[in-house]
Amino acid sequence: MSQYDAPFEIHVHGDVPLRSGVTYAQLQEALKPLWAYAGAKSLADGAESAYEEEPGIKFDAQEHLLTMCWTVAGDEDFRQQLDEMCMSLNELAEEGAAIEVTFYDAEFDEEEAEPEEEARDDFLMLFVGPTPAAIMQVQRDLLVQDVVSLMERHFDASELNGVVGEVDKLFSQRFDALVSSLELGKPPRGSGGGSGGGHGGGRRPRHLH
């Protein structure tokens, strides 16, 4: 697909702490769904964003950190690339991390659109991590941050301990249920279990960081 007729501009944004032994070659393979989709032949070739003001895809070997602020032209099929990327990054991540993905409708012109027309923008929040517990921890932290930020408009922070406690209970229940399901599904000998990316829908304005 030509970048000129792609229906979306897709922005991928997030920081993923990596294990200390992760090499550039491993990261290049894990991120192949992204740079290959952009038509590049390597991570170095595809790390540059479609927008010059965005840093693109960066690997800080000293800090063991993957930083993404990268835009590519594409279609709905990019979602499959994201699933493959998340599964690969789970193997390299040191701890849980969130990755924001925003689909901007490239064909929507706000000035020329009819009043009832709406852009096909979409927003996904993906999560990666070495274990389900690590992924749930970052999900919990983001939810607490959102809930507290919303409720602090009406209550003092000191009054919200009970709310945070209830959020923690919900995640504890979810984690216990996950552990139980993994135990039930575990073969008699050996162990199993993994983690994957999750997402939610919504609308977000374009952001450049």
mmCIF file of C-alpha atoms in Angstrom:
data_model
loop_
_atom_site.group_PDB
_atom_site.id
_atom_site.type_symbol
_atom_site.label_atom_id
_atom_site.label_comp_id
_atom_site.label_asym_id
_atom_site.label_seq_id
_atom_site.Cartn_x
_atom_site.Cartn_y
_atom_site.Cartn_z
ATOM 1 C CA MET A 1 0.000 0.000 0.000
ATOM 2 C CA SER A 2 1.283 3.424 -0.896
ATOM 3 C CA GLN A 3 1.680 5.873 1.966
ATOM 4 C CA TYR A 4 -0.272 8.343 -0.118
ATOM 5 C CA ASP A 5 -3.484 6.299 -0.200
ATOM 6 C CA ALA A 6 -3.268 4.743 3.283
ATOM 7 C CA PRO A 7 -6.468 5.518 5.242
ATOM 8 C CA PHE A 8 -4.676 6.025 8.578
ATOM 9 C CA GLU A 9 -1.652 7.632 10.126
ATOM 10 C CA ILE A 10 -0.728 5.292 12.978
ATOM 11 C CA HIS A 11 1.262 6.600 15.953
ATOM 12 C CA VAL A 12 3.016 4.166 18.307
ATOM 13 C CA HIS A 13 4.216 5.611 21.619
ATOM 14 C CA GLY A 14 5.767 4.065 24.727
ATOM 15 C CA ASP A 15 8.851 3.187 26.756
ATOM 16 C CA VAL A 16 9.677 -0.464 27.436
ATOM 17 C CA PRO A 17 12.379 -1.370 30.011
ATOM 18 C CA LEU A 18 14.402 -4.281 28.600
ATOM 19 C CA ARG A 19 16.376 -7.070 30.260
ATOM 20 C CA SER A 20 20.075 -6.281 30.610
ATOM 21 C CA GLY A 21 21.138 -9.026 28.193
ATOM 22 C CA VAL A 22 18.921 -7.932 25.313
ATOM 23 C CA THR A 23 20.885 -7.270 22.118
ATOM 24 C CA TYR A 24 20.128 -4.992 19.198
ATOM 25 C CA ALA A 25 19.658 -8.057 16.995
ATOM 26 C CA GLN A 26 17.000 -9.444 19.355
ATOM 27 C CA LEU A 27 15.198 -6.126 19.438
ATOM 28 C CA GLN A 28 15.340 -5.813 15.668
ATOM 29 C CA GLU A 29 13.684 -9.231 15.332
ATOM 30 C CA ALA A 30 11.023 -8.376 17.953
ATOM 31 C CA LEU A 31 10.162 -5.109 16.188
ATOM 32 C CA LYS A 32 10.193 -6.609 12.698
ATOM 33 C CA PRO A 33 6.369 -6.386 12.465
ATOM 34 C CA LEU A 34 6.733 -2.577 12.659
ATOM 35 C CA TRP A 35 9.680 -1.816 10.406
ATOM 36 C CA ALA A 36 8.754 -4.454 7.838
ATOM 37 C CA TYR A 37 5.237 -2.992 7.637
ATOM 38 C CA ALA A 38 6.831 0.373 6.856
ATOM 39 C CA GLY A 39 8.622 -1.233 3.916
ATOM 40 C CA ALA A 40 12.057 -1.116 5.533
ATOM 41 C CA LYS A 41 14.746 -3.819 5.320
ATOM 42 C CA SER A 42 16.021 -3.415 8.878
ATOM 43 C CA LEU A 43 15.264 -1.666 12.157
ATOM 44 C CA ALA A 44 17.885 0.970 11.394
ATOM 45 C CA ASP A 45 16.200 1.613 8.055
ATOM 46 C CA GLY A 46 12.684 1.736 9.508
ATOM 47 C CA ALA A 47 13.275 3.436 12.873
ATOM 48 C CA GLU A 48 12.682 6.933 11.491
ATOM 49 C CA SER A 49 9.150 8.258 11.935
ATOM 50 C CA ALA A 50 7.043 9.688 9.144
ATOM 51 C CA TYR A 51 7.310 12.998 11.029
ATOM 52 C CA GLU A 52 10.732 14.574 11.469
ATOM 53 C CA GLU A 53 9.814 16.071 14.850
ATOM 54 C CA GLU A 54 9.242 12.593 16.309
ATOM 55 C CA PRO A 55 12.321 10.689 17.545
ATOM 56 C CA GLY A 56 11.126 7.397 16.033
ATOM 57 C CA ILE A 57 12.266 4.059 17.480
ATOM 58 C CA LYS A 58 15.288 4.294 19.785
ATOM 59 C CA PHE A 59 17.291 1.665 21.693
ATOM 60 C CA ASP A 60 19.333 2.915 24.643
ATOM 61 C CA ALA A 61 21.741 0.064 25.331
ATOM 62 C CA GLN A 62 23.142 1.650 28.505
ATOM 63 C CA GLU A 63 19.713 2.289 30.029
ATOM 64 C CA HIS A 64 18.292 -0.962 28.582
ATOM 65 C CA LEU A 65 15.317 1.012 27.290
ATOM 66 C CA LEU A 66 13.241 0.891 24.117
ATOM 67 C CA THR A 67 11.617 4.233 23.307
ATOM 68 C CA MET A 68 8.974 4.554 20.605
ATOM 69 C CA CYS A 69 7.455 7.757 19.254
ATOM 70 C CA TRP A 70 6.901 6.633 15.684
ATOM 71 C CA THR A 71 4.284 7.201 12.983
ATOM 72 C CA VAL A 72 3.581 5.084 9.911
ATOM 73 C CA ALA A 73 0.922 5.208 7.192
ATOM 74 C CA GLY A 74 -1.265 2.117 7.186
ATOM 75 C CA ASP A 75 -4.610 0.353 7.458
ATOM 76 C CA GLU A 76 -6.536 -1.823 9.931
ATOM 77 C CA ASP A 77 -4.211 -4.742 9.168
ATOM 78 C CA PHE A 78 -1.587 -2.989 11.291
ATOM 79 C CA ARG A 79 -3.372 -4.364 14.362
ATOM 80 C CA GLN A 80 -2.030 -7.832 13.558
ATOM 81 C CA GLN A 81 1.503 -6.413 13.480
ATOM 82 C CA LEU A 82 0.912 -5.004 16.957
ATOM 83 C CA ASP A 83 -0.146 -8.396 18.306
ATOM 84 C CA GLU A 84 3.017 -10.011 16.940
ATOM 85 C CA MET A 85 5.181 -7.208 18.325
ATOM 86 C CA CYS A 86 3.670 -7.527 21.819
ATOM 87 C CA MET A 87 4.265 -11.280 21.948
ATOM 88 C CA SER A 88 7.911 -10.756 20.994
ATOM 89 C CA LEU A 89 8.474 -7.863 23.404
ATOM 90 C CA ASN A 90 7.098 -9.930 26.287
ATOM 91 C CA GLU A 91 10.213 -12.092 25.971
ATOM 92 C CA LEU A 92 12.553 -9.076 26.155
ATOM 93 C CA ALA A 93 10.807 -6.860 28.727
ATOM 94 C CA GLU A 94 12.253 -6.430 32.201
ATOM 95 C CA GLU A 95 8.963 -5.183 33.655
ATOM 96 C CA GLY A 96 5.443 -4.296 32.579
ATOM 97 C CA ALA A 97 4.985 -1.369 30.211
ATOM 98 C CA ALA A 98 2.183 0.362 28.337
ATOM 99 C CA ILE A 99 2.265 1.191 24.622
ATOM 100 C CA GLU A 100 -0.208 3.709 23.189
ATOM 101 C CA VAL A 101 -1.318 3.303 19.592
ATOM 102 C CA THR A 102 -3.452 5.922 17.883
ATOM 103 C CA PHE A 103 -5.086 5.550 14.463
ATOM 104 C CA TYR A 104 -5.703 8.944 12.856
ATOM 105 C CA ASP A 105 -8.137 9.109 9.949
ATOM 106 C CA ALA A 106 -5.953 10.467 7.140
ATOM 107 C CA GLU A 107 -8.961 10.988 4.873
ATOM 108 C CA PHE A 108 -10.954 13.109 7.328
ATOM 109 C CA ASP A 109 -10.805 16.864 6.837
ATOM 110 C CA GLU A 110 -12.366 18.618 9.819
ATOM 111 C CA GLU A 111 -12.829 21.885 7.930
ATOM 112 C CA GLU A 112 -14.553 20.309 4.916
ATOM 113 C CA ALA A 113 -16.510 17.571 6.701
ATOM 114 C CA GLU A 114 -20.267 17.679 7.115
ATOM 115 C CA PRO A 115 -21.466 18.409 10.693
ATOM 116 C CA GLU A 116 -22.622 14.808 11.210
ATOM 117 C CA GLU A 117 -19.403 13.289 9.884
ATOM 118 C CA GLU A 118 -16.919 11.858 12.363
ATOM 119 C CA ALA A 119 -13.312 10.810 11.960
ATOM 120 C CA ARG A 120 -12.505 7.092 12.164
ATOM 121 C CA ASP A 121 -9.829 7.762 14.775
ATOM 122 C CA ASP A 122 -9.196 4.978 17.268
ATOM 123 C CA PHE A 123 -6.975 4.558 20.309
ATOM 124 C CA LEU A 124 -5.474 1.361 21.734
ATOM 125 C CA MET A 125 -3.573 0.807 24.945
ATOM 126 C CA LEU A 126 -1.345 -2.264 24.696
ATOM 127 C CA PHE A 127 0.562 -3.880 27.544
ATOM 128 C CA VAL A 128 3.729 -5.960 27.504
ATOM 129 C CA GLY A 129 5.715 -7.597 30.276
ATOM 130 C CA PRO A 130 7.673 -10.683 31.305
ATOM 131 C CA THR A 131 4.741 -12.162 33.280
ATOM 132 C CA PRO A 132 0.966 -11.685 33.610
ATOM 133 C CA ALA A 133 1.597 -10.197 37.058
ATOM 134 C CA ALA A 134 3.933 -7.558 35.597
ATOM 135 C CA ILE A 135 1.335 -6.614 32.995
ATOM 136 C CA MET A 136 -1.421 -6.386 35.599
ATOM 137 C CA GLN A 137 0.776 -4.178 37.780
ATOM 138 C CA VAL A 138 1.190 -1.538 35.066
ATOM 139 C CA GLN A 139 -2.533 -1.784 34.222
ATOM 140 C CA ARG A 140 -3.339 -1.227 37.890
ATOM 141 C CA ASP A 141 -0.974 1.742 38.182
ATOM 142 C CA LEU A 142 -2.472 3.457 35.130
ATOM 143 C CA LEU A 143 -6.028 2.902 36.343
ATOM 144 C CA VAL A 144 -5.232 4.282 39.804
ATOM 145 C CA GLN A 145 -3.590 7.309 38.187
ATOM 146 C CA ASP A 146 -6.677 7.956 36.023
ATOM 147 C CA VAL A 147 -9.170 7.436 38.864
ATOM 148 C CA VAL A 148 -7.269 9.634 41.319
ATOM 149 C CA SER A 149 -6.781 12.355 38.718
ATOM 150 C CA LEU A 150 -10.511 12.394 37.997
ATOM 151 C CA MET A 151 -11.658 12.301 41.631
ATOM 152 C CA GLU A 152 -9.158 14.877 42.900
ATOM 153 C CA ARG A 153 -11.348 17.483 41.208
ATOM 154 C CA HIS A 154 -13.915 16.783 43.911
ATOM 155 C CA PHE A 155 -12.027 15.222 46.834
ATOM 156 C CA ASP A 156 -8.706 15.643 48.637
ATOM 157 C CA ALA A 157 -6.102 12.998 47.838
ATOM 158 C CA SER A 158 -6.199 11.841 51.475
ATOM 159 C CA GLU A 159 -9.858 10.877 51.032
ATOM 160 C CA LEU A 160 -9.182 8.500 48.145
ATOM 161 C CA ASN A 161 -7.332 5.718 49.954
ATOM 162 C CA GLY A 162 -10.497 3.635 50.052
ATOM 163 C CA VAL A 163 -11.007 4.012 46.312
ATOM 164 C CA VAL A 164 -7.436 2.917 45.591
ATOM 165 C CA GLY A 165 -7.954 -0.028 47.936
ATOM 166 C CA GLU A 166 -11.027 -1.149 45.969
ATOM 167 C CA VAL A 167 -9.075 -0.959 42.701
ATOM 168 C CA ASP A 168 -6.385 -3.130 44.264
ATOM 169 C CA LYS A 169 -9.030 -5.658 45.342
ATOM 170 C CA LEU A 170 -10.334 -5.901 41.778
ATOM 171 C CA PHE A 171 -6.867 -6.579 40.399
ATOM 172 C CA SER A 172 -6.136 -9.078 43.173
ATOM 173 C CA GLN A 173 -9.289 -10.982 42.247
ATOM 174 C CA ARG A 174 -8.336 -10.919 38.570
ATOM 175 C CA PHE A 175 -4.815 -12.125 39.333
ATOM 176 C CA ASP A 176 -6.068 -14.935 41.588
ATOM 177 C CA ALA A 177 -8.467 -16.030 38.848
ATOM 178 C CA LEU A 178 -5.643 -15.987 36.297
ATOM 179 C CA VAL A 179 -3.362 -18.056 38.540
ATOM 180 C CA SER A 180 -6.157 -20.573 39.076
ATOM 181 C CA SER A 181 -6.802 -20.873 35.349
ATOM 182 C CA LEU A 182 -3.094 -21.389 34.648
ATOM 183 C CA GLU A 183 -2.893 -24.039 37.358
ATOM 184 C CA LEU A 184 -5.905 -25.875 35.936
ATOM 185 C CA GLY A 185 -4.516 -25.735 32.423
ATOM 186 C CA LYS A 186 -0.972 -26.739 33.366
ATOM 187 C CA PRO A 187 0.238 -30.124 32.084
ATOM 188 C CA PRO A 188 0.969 -32.758 34.767
ATOM 189 C CA ARG A 189 4.707 -32.322 34.189
ATOM 190 C CA GLY A 190 6.328 -29.037 33.251
ATOM 191 C CA SER A 191 5.029 -25.519 33.437
ATOM 192 C CA GLY A 192 3.377 -23.073 31.105
ATOM 193 C CA GLY A 193 1.872 -19.656 30.952
ATOM 194 C CA GLY A 194 2.639 -16.467 29.122
ATOM 195 C CA SER A 195 1.423 -12.954 28.669
ATOM 196 C CA GLY A 196 0.087 -10.837 25.861
ATOM 197 C CA GLY A 197 -0.952 -7.348 24.965
ATOM 198 C CA GLY A 198 -4.382 -5.984 25.798
ATOM 199 C CA HIS A 199 -6.182 -2.977 24.434
ATOM 200 C CA GLY A 200 -9.129 -0.710 24.912
ATOM 201 C CA GLY A 201 -10.930 1.706 22.651
ATOM 202 C CA GLY A 202 -11.404 5.426 22.831
ATOM 203 C CA ARG A 203 -10.594 8.735 21.205
ATOM 204 C CA ARG A 204 -7.412 10.686 21.811
ATOM 205 C CA PRO A 205 -6.041 13.906 20.269
ATOM 206 C CA ARG A 206 -2.820 13.667 18.329
ATOM 207 C CA HIS A 207 0.190 13.894 20.624
ATOM 208 C CA LEU A 208 3.863 14.400 19.899
ATOM 209 C CA HIS A 209 6.322 13.719 22.716
#
